[in-house]
PDB file of C-alpha atoms in Angstrom:
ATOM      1  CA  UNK D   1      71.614   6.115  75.330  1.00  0.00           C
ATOM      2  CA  UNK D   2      71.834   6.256  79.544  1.00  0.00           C
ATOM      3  CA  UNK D   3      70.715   3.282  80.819  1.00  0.00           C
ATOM      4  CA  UNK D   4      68.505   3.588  84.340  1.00  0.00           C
ATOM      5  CA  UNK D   5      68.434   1.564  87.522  1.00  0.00           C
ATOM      6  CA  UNK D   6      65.822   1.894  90.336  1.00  0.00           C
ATOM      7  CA  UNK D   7      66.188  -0.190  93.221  1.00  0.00           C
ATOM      8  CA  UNK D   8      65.397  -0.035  96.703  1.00  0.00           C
ATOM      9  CA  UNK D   9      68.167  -0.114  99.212  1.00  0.00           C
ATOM     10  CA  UNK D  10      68.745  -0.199 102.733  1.00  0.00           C
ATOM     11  CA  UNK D  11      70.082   3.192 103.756  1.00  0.00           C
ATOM     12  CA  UNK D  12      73.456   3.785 104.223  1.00  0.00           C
ATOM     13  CA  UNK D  13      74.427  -0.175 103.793  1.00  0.00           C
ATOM     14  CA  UNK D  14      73.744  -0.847 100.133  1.00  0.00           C
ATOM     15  CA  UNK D  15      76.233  -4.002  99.171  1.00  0.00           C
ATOM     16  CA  UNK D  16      77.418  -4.826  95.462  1.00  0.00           C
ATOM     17  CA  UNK D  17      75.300  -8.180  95.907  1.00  0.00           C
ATOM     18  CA  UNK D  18      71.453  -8.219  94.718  1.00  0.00           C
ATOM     19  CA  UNK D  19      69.576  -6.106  93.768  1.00  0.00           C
ATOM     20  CA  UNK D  20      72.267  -3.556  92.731  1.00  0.00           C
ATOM     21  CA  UNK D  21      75.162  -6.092  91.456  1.00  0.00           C
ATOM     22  CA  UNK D  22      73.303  -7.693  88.791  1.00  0.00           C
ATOM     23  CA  UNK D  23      71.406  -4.442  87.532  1.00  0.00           C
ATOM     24  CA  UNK D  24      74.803  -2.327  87.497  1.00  0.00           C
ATOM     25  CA  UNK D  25      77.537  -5.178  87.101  1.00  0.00           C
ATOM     26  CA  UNK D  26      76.444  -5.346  82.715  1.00  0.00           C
ATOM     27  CA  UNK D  27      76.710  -1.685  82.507  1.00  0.00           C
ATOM     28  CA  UNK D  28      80.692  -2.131  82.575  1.00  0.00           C
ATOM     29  CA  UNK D  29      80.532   0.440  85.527  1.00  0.00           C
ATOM     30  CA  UNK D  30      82.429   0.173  88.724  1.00  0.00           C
ATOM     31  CA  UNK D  31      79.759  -1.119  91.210  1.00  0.00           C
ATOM     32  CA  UNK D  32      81.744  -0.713  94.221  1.00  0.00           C
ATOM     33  CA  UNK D  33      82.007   3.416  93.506  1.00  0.00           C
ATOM     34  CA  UNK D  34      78.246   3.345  92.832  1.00  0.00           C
ATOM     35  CA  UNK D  35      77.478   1.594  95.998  1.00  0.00           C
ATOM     36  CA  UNK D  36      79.875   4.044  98.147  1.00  0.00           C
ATOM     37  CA  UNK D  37      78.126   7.187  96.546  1.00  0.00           C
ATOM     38  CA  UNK D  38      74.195   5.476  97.469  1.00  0.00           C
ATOM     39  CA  UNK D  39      75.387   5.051 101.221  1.00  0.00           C
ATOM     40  CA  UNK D  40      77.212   8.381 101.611  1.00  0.00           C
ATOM     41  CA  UNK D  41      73.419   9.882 100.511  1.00  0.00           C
ATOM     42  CA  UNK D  42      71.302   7.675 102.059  1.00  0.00           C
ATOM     43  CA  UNK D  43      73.408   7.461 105.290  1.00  0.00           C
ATOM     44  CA  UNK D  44      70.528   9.725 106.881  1.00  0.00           C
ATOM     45  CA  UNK D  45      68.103   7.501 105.878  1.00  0.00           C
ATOM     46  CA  UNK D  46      69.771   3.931 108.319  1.00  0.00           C
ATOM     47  CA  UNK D  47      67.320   1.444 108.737  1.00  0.00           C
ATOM     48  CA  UNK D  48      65.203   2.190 106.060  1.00  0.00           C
ATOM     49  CA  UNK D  49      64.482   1.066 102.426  1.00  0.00           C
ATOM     50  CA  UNK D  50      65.311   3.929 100.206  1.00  0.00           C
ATOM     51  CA  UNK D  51      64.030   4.583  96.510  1.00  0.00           C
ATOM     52  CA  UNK D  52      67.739   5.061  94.669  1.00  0.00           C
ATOM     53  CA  UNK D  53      67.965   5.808  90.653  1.00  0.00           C
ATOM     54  CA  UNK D  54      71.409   5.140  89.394  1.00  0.00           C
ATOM     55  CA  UNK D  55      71.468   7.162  85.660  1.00  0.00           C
ATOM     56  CA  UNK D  56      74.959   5.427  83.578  1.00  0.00           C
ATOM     57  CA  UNK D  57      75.256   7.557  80.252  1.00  0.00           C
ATOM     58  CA  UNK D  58      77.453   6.523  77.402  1.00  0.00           C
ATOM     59  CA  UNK D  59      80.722   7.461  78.998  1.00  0.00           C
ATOM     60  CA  UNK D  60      79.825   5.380  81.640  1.00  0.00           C
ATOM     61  CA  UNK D  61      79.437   8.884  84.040  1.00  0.00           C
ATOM     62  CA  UNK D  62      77.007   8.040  86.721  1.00  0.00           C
ATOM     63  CA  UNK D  63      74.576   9.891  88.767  1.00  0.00           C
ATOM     64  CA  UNK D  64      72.905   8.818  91.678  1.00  0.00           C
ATOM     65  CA  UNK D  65      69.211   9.846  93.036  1.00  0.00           C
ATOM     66  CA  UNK D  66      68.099   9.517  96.151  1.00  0.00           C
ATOM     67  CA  UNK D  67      64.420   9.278  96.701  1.00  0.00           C
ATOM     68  CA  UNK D  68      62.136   9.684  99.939  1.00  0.00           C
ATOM     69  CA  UNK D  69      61.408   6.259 101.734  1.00  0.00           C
ATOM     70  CA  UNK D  70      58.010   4.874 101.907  1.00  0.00           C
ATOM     71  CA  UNK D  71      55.395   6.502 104.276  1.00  0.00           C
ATOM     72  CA  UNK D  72      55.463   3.810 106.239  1.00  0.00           C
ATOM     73  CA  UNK D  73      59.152   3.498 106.897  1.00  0.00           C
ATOM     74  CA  UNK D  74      58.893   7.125 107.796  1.00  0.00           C
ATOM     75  CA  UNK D  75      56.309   5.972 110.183  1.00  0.00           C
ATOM     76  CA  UNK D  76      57.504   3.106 111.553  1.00  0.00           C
ATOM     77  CA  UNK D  77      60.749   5.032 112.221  1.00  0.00           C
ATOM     78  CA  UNK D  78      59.084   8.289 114.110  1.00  0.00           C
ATOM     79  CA  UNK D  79      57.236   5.380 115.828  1.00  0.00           C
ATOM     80  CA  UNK D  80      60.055   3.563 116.855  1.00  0.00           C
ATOM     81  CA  UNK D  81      58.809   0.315 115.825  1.00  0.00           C
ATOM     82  CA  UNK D  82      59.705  -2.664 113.383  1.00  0.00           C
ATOM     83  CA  UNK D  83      56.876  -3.300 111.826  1.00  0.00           C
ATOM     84  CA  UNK D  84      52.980  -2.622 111.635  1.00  0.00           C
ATOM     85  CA  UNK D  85      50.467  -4.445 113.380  1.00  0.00           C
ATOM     86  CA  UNK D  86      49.573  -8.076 112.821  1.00  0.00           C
ATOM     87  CA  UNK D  87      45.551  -7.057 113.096  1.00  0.00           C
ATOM     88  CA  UNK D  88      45.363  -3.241 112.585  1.00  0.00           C
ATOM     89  CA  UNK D  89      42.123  -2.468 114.077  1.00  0.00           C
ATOM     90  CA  UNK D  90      42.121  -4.934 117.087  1.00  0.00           C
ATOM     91  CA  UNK D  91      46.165  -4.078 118.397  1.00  0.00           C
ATOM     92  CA  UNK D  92      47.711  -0.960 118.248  1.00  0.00           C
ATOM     93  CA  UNK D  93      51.450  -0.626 118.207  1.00  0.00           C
ATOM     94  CA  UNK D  94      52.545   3.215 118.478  1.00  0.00           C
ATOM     95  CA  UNK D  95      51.406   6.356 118.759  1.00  0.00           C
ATOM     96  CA  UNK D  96      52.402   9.041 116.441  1.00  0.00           C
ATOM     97  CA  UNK D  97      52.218  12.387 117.186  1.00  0.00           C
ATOM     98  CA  UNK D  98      50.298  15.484 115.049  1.00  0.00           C
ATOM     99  CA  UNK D  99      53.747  17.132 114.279  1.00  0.00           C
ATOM    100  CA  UNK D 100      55.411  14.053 112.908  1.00  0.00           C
ATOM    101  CA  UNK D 101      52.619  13.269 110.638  1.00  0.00           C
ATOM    102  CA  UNK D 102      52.993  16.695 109.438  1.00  0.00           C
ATOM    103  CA  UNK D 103      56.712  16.730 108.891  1.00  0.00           C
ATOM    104  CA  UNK D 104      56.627  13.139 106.829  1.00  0.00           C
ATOM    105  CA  UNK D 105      53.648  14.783 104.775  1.00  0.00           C
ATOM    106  CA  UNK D 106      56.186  17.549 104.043  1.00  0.00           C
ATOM    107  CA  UNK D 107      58.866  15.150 103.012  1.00  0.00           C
ATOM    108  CA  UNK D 108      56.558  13.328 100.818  1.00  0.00           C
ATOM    109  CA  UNK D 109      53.917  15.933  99.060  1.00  0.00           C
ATOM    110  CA  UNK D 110      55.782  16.081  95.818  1.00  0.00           C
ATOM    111  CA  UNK D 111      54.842  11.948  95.441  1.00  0.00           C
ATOM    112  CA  UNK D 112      51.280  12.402  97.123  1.00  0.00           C
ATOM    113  CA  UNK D 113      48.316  12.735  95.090  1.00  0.00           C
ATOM    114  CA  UNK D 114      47.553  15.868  97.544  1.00  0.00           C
ATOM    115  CA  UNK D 115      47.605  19.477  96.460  1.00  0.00           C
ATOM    116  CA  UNK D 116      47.641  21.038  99.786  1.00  0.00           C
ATOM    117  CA  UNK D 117      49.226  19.818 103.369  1.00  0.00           C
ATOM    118  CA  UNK D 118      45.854  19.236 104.746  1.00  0.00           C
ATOM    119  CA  UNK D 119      45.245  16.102 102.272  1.00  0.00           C
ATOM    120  CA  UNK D 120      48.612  15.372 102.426  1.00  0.00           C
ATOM    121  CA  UNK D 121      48.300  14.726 105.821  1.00  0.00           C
ATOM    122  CA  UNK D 122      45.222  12.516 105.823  1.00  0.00           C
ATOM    123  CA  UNK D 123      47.264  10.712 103.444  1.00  0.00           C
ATOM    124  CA  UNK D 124      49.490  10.320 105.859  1.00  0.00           C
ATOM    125  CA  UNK D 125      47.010   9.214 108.824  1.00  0.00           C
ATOM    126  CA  UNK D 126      45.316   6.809 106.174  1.00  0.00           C
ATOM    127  CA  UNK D 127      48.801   5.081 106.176  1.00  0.00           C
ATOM    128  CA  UNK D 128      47.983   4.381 110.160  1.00  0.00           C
ATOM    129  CA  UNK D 129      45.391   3.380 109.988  1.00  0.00           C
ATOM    130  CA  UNK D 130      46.665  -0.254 107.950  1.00  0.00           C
ATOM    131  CA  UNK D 131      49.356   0.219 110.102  1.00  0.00           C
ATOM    132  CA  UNK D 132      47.788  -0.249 113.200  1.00  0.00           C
ATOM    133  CA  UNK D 133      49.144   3.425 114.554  1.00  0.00           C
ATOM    134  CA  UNK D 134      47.331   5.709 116.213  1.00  0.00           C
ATOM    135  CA  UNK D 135      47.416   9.451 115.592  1.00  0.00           C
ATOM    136  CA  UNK D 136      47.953  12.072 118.536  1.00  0.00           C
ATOM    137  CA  UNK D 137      46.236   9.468 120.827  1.00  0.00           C
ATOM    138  CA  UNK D 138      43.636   9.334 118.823  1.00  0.00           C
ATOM    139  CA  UNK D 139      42.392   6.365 116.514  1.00  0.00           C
ATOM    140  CA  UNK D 140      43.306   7.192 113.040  1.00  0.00           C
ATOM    141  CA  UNK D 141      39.562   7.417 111.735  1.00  0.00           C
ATOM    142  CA  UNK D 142      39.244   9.877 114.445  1.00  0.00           C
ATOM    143  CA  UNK D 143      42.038  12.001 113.924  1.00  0.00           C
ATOM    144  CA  UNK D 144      40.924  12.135 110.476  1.00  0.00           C
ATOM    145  CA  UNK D 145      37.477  13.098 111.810  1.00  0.00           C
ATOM    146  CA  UNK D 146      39.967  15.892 113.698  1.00  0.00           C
ATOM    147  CA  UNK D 147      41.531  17.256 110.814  1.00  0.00           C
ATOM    148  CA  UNK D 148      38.172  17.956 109.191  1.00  0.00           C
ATOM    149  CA  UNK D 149      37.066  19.587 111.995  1.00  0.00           C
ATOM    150  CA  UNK D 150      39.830  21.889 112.088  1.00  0.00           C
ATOM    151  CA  UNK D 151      40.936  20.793 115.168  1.00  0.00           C
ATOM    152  CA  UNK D 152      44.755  20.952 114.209  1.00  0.00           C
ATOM    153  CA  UNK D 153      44.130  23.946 111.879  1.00  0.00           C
ATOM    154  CA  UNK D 154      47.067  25.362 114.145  1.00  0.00           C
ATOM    155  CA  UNK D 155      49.653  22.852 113.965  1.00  0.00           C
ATOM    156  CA  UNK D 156      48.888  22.521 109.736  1.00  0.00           C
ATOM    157  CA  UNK D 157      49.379  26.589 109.279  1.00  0.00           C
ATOM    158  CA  UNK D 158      53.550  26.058 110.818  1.00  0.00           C
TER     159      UNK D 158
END
């Protein structure tokens, strides 16, 4: 029976200590080839935490996938910031623009709860909103307010 690993990992400098080691090191595997293969794929992915599934069948074959990173790592990376703000609604930290929000909500519909782009995107501009990010300028409740309005009907239909 394959055995299965998730893990988060930094991308592109996932190390044979914890949290891989110890999850892969029992399967009689060779951890270092494991860990080369995650940051060869997730190389794109540097400075992030990246969802990685390691699958190690009964010939002890493995394969490695590569998941999207968290909306807000996506965020805080098109942002160009470390991390959210402290108090989210009294100090804002970045400013993220229309078109961004609609490329991560392209990158991440297949995990959203959305059916179409247009959700997917509020889903995305909720994410500021805890964040502490605003949207296009605008606060996030009001770009939301935006989106229903149709406002960026144009840049959602690219």
């Amino acid at each position: 029976m394959a055995e299965v690993v998730e893990v988060l990992v930094p991308g592109g400098k996932a190390t044979a200590g914890p949290p891989l080691g110890p999850a892969l090191g029992p399967l009689g595997i060779n951890v270092k080839a494991v860990v080369d293969e995650i940051n060869k794929q997730t190389a794109t992915f540097n400075g992030m935490q990246v969802p990685v599934k390691v699958v190690v069948d009964e010939k002890k074959a493995f394969t490695v996938t590569v998941g999207i990173p968290p909306t807000t790592a996506l965020i805080k990376k098109e942002v160009k910031i470390e991390k959210g703000s402290p108090e989210p609604n009294m100090q804002i930290v970045g400013d993220l623009p229309i078109e961004a929000a609609v490329r991560i909500a392209r990158m991440k519909q297949n995990d959203m709860l959305s059916y179409d782009l247009r959700n997917a995107v509020k889903e995305v501009v909720g994410t500021c909103v805890s964040m502490g990010v605003n949207v296009d300028g605008k606060r996030p409740k009001e770009a939301l307010a935006a989106i229903d309005a149709g406002e960026y009907d144009k840049v959602l239909a690219e």
